Amino acid sequence: MNNIVMEEKRYALLLAARDSDYVKKVYGGYFNVFVAAFGEEGERWDLFRVVEGEFPDMNELQKYDGFVVSGSPFDAYGNDYWIVKLCFLLQILDSIEKKVLGICFGHQVLCRALGGKVGKAYTGWDIGLRRVSMVRDLGSCCFMEELGNEIPQFLSIIECHQDEVWEVPSGAEVIAFSDKTGVEMFTIGDHILGIQGHPEYTKDILYNLIDRLLNNNCIQSDFADTAKLGLEIAEPDRKCWEKICRNFLKGRI
């Protein structure tokens, strides 16, 4: 009998935010939050704290099956050295057609790196639960077409951002939108996926983030209360979002 040895799948989280005290205490860091949401048994996940200037070796990129770019309190259109370096890395990953999943800041910086436009959201902060409309009849987007009826037309997701994608890169396809944000998701081929919301967030993580934004005078108390109330009366569709992200990263199309 021939033994077939399956090569282990390998992924990297490009972490663009510093761990909050709360996430460190409850989850052991954002890395664990992402792996719990998107990882599967038998995989290897590596952590690169790009916000601290820690990047994968360019000679090692081919060893990875996919990359995830996290959210961040920084502006995706900023010119901090690590953000510019991240844009360069994303351009390389696109050129070799490695799978890249961008979340919130990651969604925006992917767009910027590949030729799109990002900036401050025209309608201000979006914090809390948002109902997202999935585009049907996607045509060239094989990945979402394959999921078909497994994904409803409307999905709720946790959001926390004051920036947004203004214009997607050439060749990109917008596959979800909301009444607040015109580009909630975009794809390029089957190797680039950007999601403006946070499929990895649990409600308690957002509650804590709202409190920190309020304490830092980034948002007003009535706005914070409204965001929290929305979380109390509804749930994000985390299972569906995890399915979308896992199927994309694992190439199950």
mmCIF file of C-alpha atoms in Angstrom:
data_model
loop_
_atom_site.group_PDB
_atom_site.id
_atom_site.type_symbol
_atom_site.label_atom_id
_atom_site.label_comp_id
_atom_site.label_asym_id
_atom_site.label_seq_id
_atom_site.Cartn_x
_atom_site.Cartn_y
_atom_site.Cartn_z
ATOM 1 C CA MET A 1 0.000 0.000 0.000
ATOM 2 C CA ASN A 2 1.318 3.445 -0.892
ATOM 3 C CA ASN A 3 1.195 6.016 1.877
ATOM 4 C CA ILE A 4 0.178 9.472 0.668
ATOM 5 C CA VAL A 5 1.749 12.222 2.749
ATOM 6 C CA MET A 6 -0.303 15.411 2.656
ATOM 7 C CA GLU A 7 1.854 18.524 2.829
ATOM 8 C CA GLU A 8 0.853 20.802 5.699
ATOM 9 C CA LYS A 9 -0.891 24.010 4.721
ATOM 10 C CA ARG A 10 0.943 27.119 5.860
ATOM 11 C CA TYR A 11 -0.491 30.578 6.412
ATOM 12 C CA ALA A 12 0.757 33.890 7.755
ATOM 13 C CA LEU A 13 -1.015 36.614 9.708
ATOM 14 C CA LEU A 14 0.335 40.066 8.903
ATOM 15 C CA LEU A 15 -0.691 41.825 12.122
ATOM 16 C CA ALA A 16 -1.125 45.562 11.621
ATOM 17 C CA ALA A 17 -2.292 46.342 15.173
ATOM 18 C CA ARG A 18 -0.778 46.010 18.613
ATOM 19 C CA ASP A 19 -2.564 43.634 20.980
ATOM 20 C CA SER A 20 -4.939 45.404 23.342
ATOM 21 C CA ASP A 21 -4.678 44.565 27.042
ATOM 22 C CA TYR A 22 -8.154 43.032 26.869
ATOM 23 C CA VAL A 23 -7.405 40.744 23.920
ATOM 24 C CA LYS A 24 -4.092 39.700 25.490
ATOM 25 C CA LYS A 25 -5.814 38.845 28.772
ATOM 26 C CA VAL A 26 -8.837 37.014 27.338
ATOM 27 C CA TYR A 27 -7.489 35.473 24.106
ATOM 28 C CA GLY A 28 -3.715 35.622 24.432
ATOM 29 C CA GLY A 29 -3.492 38.114 21.543
ATOM 30 C CA TYR A 30 -5.106 38.845 18.179
ATOM 31 C CA PHE A 31 -3.145 36.024 16.546
ATOM 32 C CA ASN A 32 -5.204 33.477 18.492
ATOM 33 C CA VAL A 33 -8.439 35.261 17.525
ATOM 34 C CA PHE A 34 -7.591 34.991 13.820
ATOM 35 C CA VAL A 35 -6.433 31.380 13.969
ATOM 36 C CA ALA A 36 -9.599 30.397 15.877
ATOM 37 C CA ALA A 37 -11.732 32.022 13.159
ATOM 38 C CA PHE A 38 -9.860 30.978 10.007
ATOM 39 C CA GLY A 39 -7.493 28.143 10.936
ATOM 40 C CA GLU A 40 -8.083 24.400 10.746
ATOM 41 C CA GLU A 41 -6.454 21.366 12.301
ATOM 42 C CA GLY A 42 -3.140 20.328 10.771
ATOM 43 C CA GLU A 43 -2.228 23.795 9.505
ATOM 44 C CA ARG A 44 0.746 25.959 10.407
ATOM 45 C CA TRP A 45 0.152 29.631 11.093
ATOM 46 C CA ASP A 46 2.985 32.141 11.453
ATOM 47 C CA LEU A 47 2.749 35.625 12.961
ATOM 48 C CA PHE A 48 4.451 38.702 11.526
ATOM 49 C CA ARG A 49 3.892 41.924 13.449
ATOM 50 C CA VAL A 50 4.168 44.222 10.439
ATOM 51 C CA VAL A 51 3.141 47.201 12.599
ATOM 52 C CA GLU A 52 6.442 46.640 14.425
ATOM 53 C CA GLY A 53 8.375 46.267 11.161
ATOM 54 C CA GLU A 54 8.411 42.452 11.218
ATOM 55 C CA PHE A 55 7.916 41.009 7.721
ATOM 56 C CA PRO A 56 8.263 37.570 6.106
ATOM 57 C CA ASP A 57 11.452 36.825 4.195
ATOM 58 C CA MET A 58 10.865 37.530 0.497
ATOM 59 C CA ASN A 59 12.540 34.215 -0.317
ATOM 60 C CA GLU A 60 9.997 32.374 1.848
ATOM 61 C CA LEU A 61 6.800 33.701 0.267
ATOM 62 C CA GLN A 62 6.310 30.706 -2.028
ATOM 63 C CA LYS A 63 6.152 28.404 1.012
ATOM 64 C CA TYR A 64 2.863 29.944 2.116
ATOM 65 C CA ASP A 65 -0.614 28.985 0.927
ATOM 66 C CA GLY A 66 -2.131 32.276 1.975
ATOM 67 C CA PHE A 67 -1.818 35.501 3.948
ATOM 68 C CA VAL A 68 -4.225 37.456 6.151
ATOM 69 C CA VAL A 69 -3.812 41.206 6.736
ATOM 70 C CA SER A 70 -5.489 42.380 9.945
ATOM 71 C CA GLY A 71 -7.239 45.566 10.936
ATOM 72 C CA SER A 72 -5.333 48.503 12.386
ATOM 73 C CA PRO A 73 -5.854 51.896 14.054
ATOM 74 C CA PHE A 74 -3.516 53.351 11.404
ATOM 75 C CA ASP A 75 -4.665 54.871 8.106
ATOM 76 C CA ALA A 76 -4.240 52.606 5.076
ATOM 77 C CA TYR A 77 -3.423 55.726 3.032
ATOM 78 C CA GLY A 78 -0.673 56.780 5.458
ATOM 79 C CA ASN A 79 3.001 56.827 4.525
ATOM 80 C CA ASP A 80 4.534 55.263 7.620
ATOM 81 C CA TYR A 81 7.485 53.158 6.517
ATOM 82 C CA TRP A 82 5.868 49.846 7.518
ATOM 83 C CA ILE A 83 2.666 50.686 5.604
ATOM 84 C CA VAL A 84 4.610 51.501 2.431
ATOM 85 C CA LYS A 85 6.630 48.293 2.875
ATOM 86 C CA LEU A 86 3.385 46.345 3.380
ATOM 87 C CA CYS A 87 2.015 47.790 0.121
ATOM 88 C CA PHE A 88 5.142 46.587 -1.683
ATOM 89 C CA LEU A 89 4.751 43.096 -0.179
ATOM 90 C CA LEU A 90 1.092 42.957 -1.236
ATOM 91 C CA GLN A 91 2.036 43.910 -4.790
ATOM 92 C CA ILE A 92 4.488 41.001 -4.875
ATOM 93 C CA LEU A 93 1.921 38.566 -3.439
ATOM 94 C CA ASP A 94 -0.578 39.685 -6.079
ATOM 95 C CA SER A 95 1.989 39.234 -8.858
ATOM 96 C CA ILE A 96 2.657 35.621 -7.820
ATOM 97 C CA GLU A 97 -1.085 35.082 -7.194
ATOM 98 C CA LYS A 98 -0.794 34.106 -3.553
ATOM 99 C CA LYS A 99 -4.093 34.179 -1.695
ATOM 100 C CA VAL A 100 -4.442 37.335 0.402
ATOM 101 C CA LEU A 101 -7.386 38.079 2.686
ATOM 102 C CA GLY A 102 -7.582 41.675 3.907
ATOM 103 C CA ILE A 103 -9.718 42.607 6.923
ATOM 104 C CA CYS A 104 -10.778 46.250 7.568
ATOM 105 C CA PHE A 105 -7.424 48.118 7.326
ATOM 106 C CA GLY A 106 -6.195 45.037 5.433
ATOM 107 C CA HIS A 107 -9.061 45.430 2.937
ATOM 108 C CA GLN A 108 -8.200 49.099 2.456
ATOM 109 C CA VAL A 109 -4.419 48.675 2.206
ATOM 110 C CA LEU A 110 -4.880 45.866 -0.326
ATOM 111 C CA CYS A 111 -6.965 48.231 -2.401
ATOM 112 C CA ARG A 112 -4.357 50.985 -2.140
ATOM 113 C CA ALA A 113 -1.425 48.690 -2.938
ATOM 114 C CA LEU A 114 -3.112 47.354 -6.066
ATOM 115 C CA GLY A 115 -4.057 50.726 -7.517
ATOM 116 C CA GLY A 116 -7.385 51.650 -5.910
ATOM 117 C CA LYS A 117 -8.261 54.684 -3.786
ATOM 118 C CA VAL A 118 -8.987 54.820 -0.052
ATOM 119 C CA GLY A 119 -9.730 57.651 2.368
ATOM 120 C CA LYS A 120 -11.912 58.875 5.200
ATOM 121 C CA ALA A 121 -15.473 57.548 5.043
ATOM 122 C CA TYR A 122 -17.803 60.197 3.655
ATOM 123 C CA THR A 123 -20.415 59.373 6.305
ATOM 124 C CA GLY A 124 -18.075 59.043 9.304
ATOM 125 C CA TRP A 125 -17.523 56.171 11.719
ATOM 126 C CA ASP A 126 -19.253 52.820 11.272
ATOM 127 C CA ILE A 127 -19.220 50.888 14.544
ATOM 128 C CA GLY A 128 -21.481 47.992 15.461
ATOM 129 C CA LEU A 129 -23.486 45.516 13.429
ATOM 130 C CA ARG A 130 -24.024 46.235 9.748
ATOM 131 C CA ARG A 131 -26.244 44.350 7.292
ATOM 132 C CA VAL A 132 -24.276 43.658 4.137
ATOM 133 C CA SER A 133 -25.842 42.882 0.751
ATOM 134 C CA MET A 134 -24.079 40.208 -1.281
ATOM 135 C CA VAL A 135 -23.975 40.775 -5.029
ATOM 136 C CA ARG A 136 -25.536 37.963 -7.044
ATOM 137 C CA ASP A 137 -24.581 36.881 -10.586
ATOM 138 C CA LEU A 138 -20.926 37.661 -10.021
ATOM 139 C CA GLY A 139 -19.708 36.298 -13.318
ATOM 140 C CA SER A 140 -15.932 36.129 -12.983
ATOM 141 C CA CYS A 141 -15.872 35.552 -9.212
ATOM 142 C CA CYS A 142 -15.719 31.756 -9.195
ATOM 143 C CA PHE A 143 -15.007 31.612 -5.479
ATOM 144 C CA MET A 144 -18.309 33.151 -4.362
ATOM 145 C CA GLU A 145 -20.283 31.530 -7.165
ATOM 146 C CA GLU A 146 -19.194 28.097 -5.915
ATOM 147 C CA LEU A 147 -20.593 28.834 -2.449
ATOM 148 C CA GLY A 148 -23.888 29.690 -4.128
ATOM 149 C CA ASN A 149 -26.959 29.203 -1.952
ATOM 150 C CA GLU A 150 -24.872 28.353 1.128
ATOM 151 C CA ILE A 151 -24.457 32.098 1.668
ATOM 152 C CA PRO A 152 -27.611 34.228 2.151
ATOM 153 C CA GLN A 153 -28.086 37.457 0.232
ATOM 154 C CA PHE A 154 -27.855 39.499 3.444
ATOM 155 C CA LEU A 155 -25.271 38.969 6.182
ATOM 156 C CA SER A 156 -24.621 40.878 9.404
ATOM 157 C CA ILE A 157 -21.027 41.660 10.321
ATOM 158 C CA ILE A 158 -19.234 43.600 13.069
ATOM 159 C CA GLU A 159 -17.763 46.847 11.761
ATOM 160 C CA CYS A 160 -15.355 49.359 13.274
ATOM 161 C CA HIS A 161 -13.847 51.860 10.827
ATOM 162 C CA GLN A 162 -13.749 55.517 9.849
ATOM 163 C CA ASP A 163 -11.919 54.957 6.551
ATOM 164 C CA GLU A 164 -13.230 53.191 3.459
ATOM 165 C CA VAL A 165 -12.458 52.129 -0.102
ATOM 166 C CA TRP A 166 -13.369 54.925 -2.496
ATOM 167 C CA GLU A 167 -12.455 53.136 -5.701
ATOM 168 C CA VAL A 168 -11.428 49.503 -6.253
ATOM 169 C CA PRO A 169 -8.339 48.605 -8.316
ATOM 170 C CA SER A 170 -8.600 47.917 -12.032
ATOM 171 C CA GLY A 171 -9.867 44.371 -12.575
ATOM 172 C CA ALA A 172 -11.458 44.153 -9.118
ATOM 173 C CA GLU A 173 -15.078 43.206 -8.569
ATOM 174 C CA VAL A 174 -17.265 44.573 -5.771
ATOM 175 C CA ILE A 175 -19.110 41.604 -4.298
ATOM 176 C CA ALA A 176 -20.837 43.197 -1.278
ATOM 177 C CA PHE A 177 -22.095 46.624 -0.207
ATOM 178 C CA SER A 178 -24.207 48.215 2.514
ATOM 179 C CA ASP A 179 -26.294 51.341 3.033
ATOM 180 C CA LYS A 180 -23.261 52.830 4.799
ATOM 181 C CA THR A 181 -20.325 51.632 2.693
ATOM 182 C CA GLY A 182 -20.233 51.133 -1.062
ATOM 183 C CA VAL A 183 -17.412 48.573 -1.022
ATOM 184 C CA GLU A 184 -17.921 46.076 1.805
ATOM 185 C CA MET A 185 -16.103 43.310 -0.114
ATOM 186 C CA PHE A 186 -14.048 43.082 -3.275
ATOM 187 C CA THR A 187 -12.153 40.374 -5.101
ATOM 188 C CA ILE A 188 -9.484 40.172 -7.764
ATOM 189 C CA GLY A 189 -9.551 36.795 -9.469
ATOM 190 C CA ASP A 190 -9.623 34.028 -6.898
ATOM 191 C CA HIS A 191 -6.520 35.146 -4.992
ATOM 192 C CA ILE A 192 -7.491 38.547 -3.504
ATOM 193 C CA LEU A 193 -10.388 39.084 -1.087
ATOM 194 C CA GLY A 194 -11.034 42.246 0.906
ATOM 195 C CA ILE A 195 -13.657 42.510 3.657
ATOM 196 C CA GLN A 196 -14.377 45.862 5.318
ATOM 197 C CA GLY A 197 -15.994 44.316 8.399
ATOM 198 C CA HIS A 198 -14.481 42.054 11.044
ATOM 199 C CA PRO A 199 -15.491 38.395 10.531
ATOM 200 C CA GLU A 200 -13.018 37.404 13.274
ATOM 201 C CA TYR A 201 -14.417 39.715 15.984
ATOM 202 C CA THR A 202 -16.576 38.523 18.836
ATOM 203 C CA LYS A 203 -19.000 40.952 20.433
ATOM 204 C CA ASP A 204 -16.946 41.292 23.607
ATOM 205 C CA ILE A 205 -13.893 42.417 21.588
ATOM 206 C CA LEU A 206 -15.953 45.177 19.998
ATOM 207 C CA TYR A 207 -17.500 46.207 23.344
ATOM 208 C CA ASN A 208 -13.989 46.719 24.711
ATOM 209 C CA LEU A 209 -12.890 48.575 21.566
ATOM 210 C CA ILE A 210 -15.890 50.922 21.830
ATOM 211 C CA ASP A 211 -14.950 51.697 25.451
ATOM 212 C CA ARG A 212 -11.350 52.464 24.442
ATOM 213 C CA LEU A 213 -12.474 54.729 21.579
ATOM 214 C CA LEU A 214 -14.815 56.535 23.981
ATOM 215 C CA ASN A 215 -12.099 56.950 26.638
ATOM 216 C CA ASN A 216 -9.747 58.350 23.987
ATOM 217 C CA ASN A 217 -12.417 60.854 22.864
ATOM 218 C CA CYS A 218 -12.544 59.324 19.358
ATOM 219 C CA ILE A 219 -16.323 58.915 19.552
ATOM 220 C CA GLN A 220 -19.164 60.482 21.560
ATOM 221 C CA SER A 221 -20.971 58.667 24.377
ATOM 222 C CA ASP A 222 -24.380 58.644 22.624
ATOM 223 C CA PHE A 223 -22.758 57.106 19.527
ATOM 224 C CA ALA A 224 -21.083 54.456 21.706
ATOM 225 C CA ASP A 225 -24.382 53.660 23.439
ATOM 226 C CA THR A 226 -26.185 53.245 20.107
ATOM 227 C CA ALA A 227 -23.475 50.908 18.815
ATOM 228 C CA LYS A 228 -23.648 48.783 21.964
ATOM 229 C CA LEU A 229 -27.447 48.627 21.827
ATOM 230 C CA GLY A 230 -27.295 47.251 18.286
ATOM 231 C CA LEU A 231 -24.987 44.481 19.493
ATOM 232 C CA GLU A 232 -27.378 43.574 22.308
ATOM 233 C CA ILE A 233 -30.382 42.987 20.051
ATOM 234 C CA ALA A 234 -28.753 41.139 17.115
ATOM 235 C CA GLU A 235 -25.945 38.720 16.268
ATOM 236 C CA PRO A 236 -23.283 38.764 13.545
ATOM 237 C CA ASP A 237 -23.399 35.890 11.054
ATOM 238 C CA ARG A 238 -19.981 34.648 12.172
ATOM 239 C CA LYS A 239 -20.373 31.084 10.886
ATOM 240 C CA CYS A 240 -21.139 32.277 7.358
ATOM 241 C CA TRP A 241 -18.268 34.759 7.396
ATOM 242 C CA GLU A 242 -15.856 32.116 8.670
ATOM 243 C CA LYS A 243 -17.027 29.779 5.903
ATOM 244 C CA ILE A 244 -16.405 32.444 3.248
ATOM 245 C CA CYS A 245 -12.926 33.218 4.606
ATOM 246 C CA ARG A 246 -11.893 29.591 5.134
ATOM 247 C CA ASN A 247 -13.114 28.469 1.729
ATOM 248 C CA PHE A 248 -11.258 31.364 0.113
ATOM 249 C CA LEU A 249 -7.989 30.690 1.945
ATOM 250 C CA LYS A 250 -8.090 26.932 1.472
ATOM 251 C CA GLY A 251 -8.867 27.165 -2.221
ATOM 252 C CA ARG A 252 -12.079 25.153 -1.931
ATOM 253 C CA ILE A 253 -13.571 26.306 -5.200
#
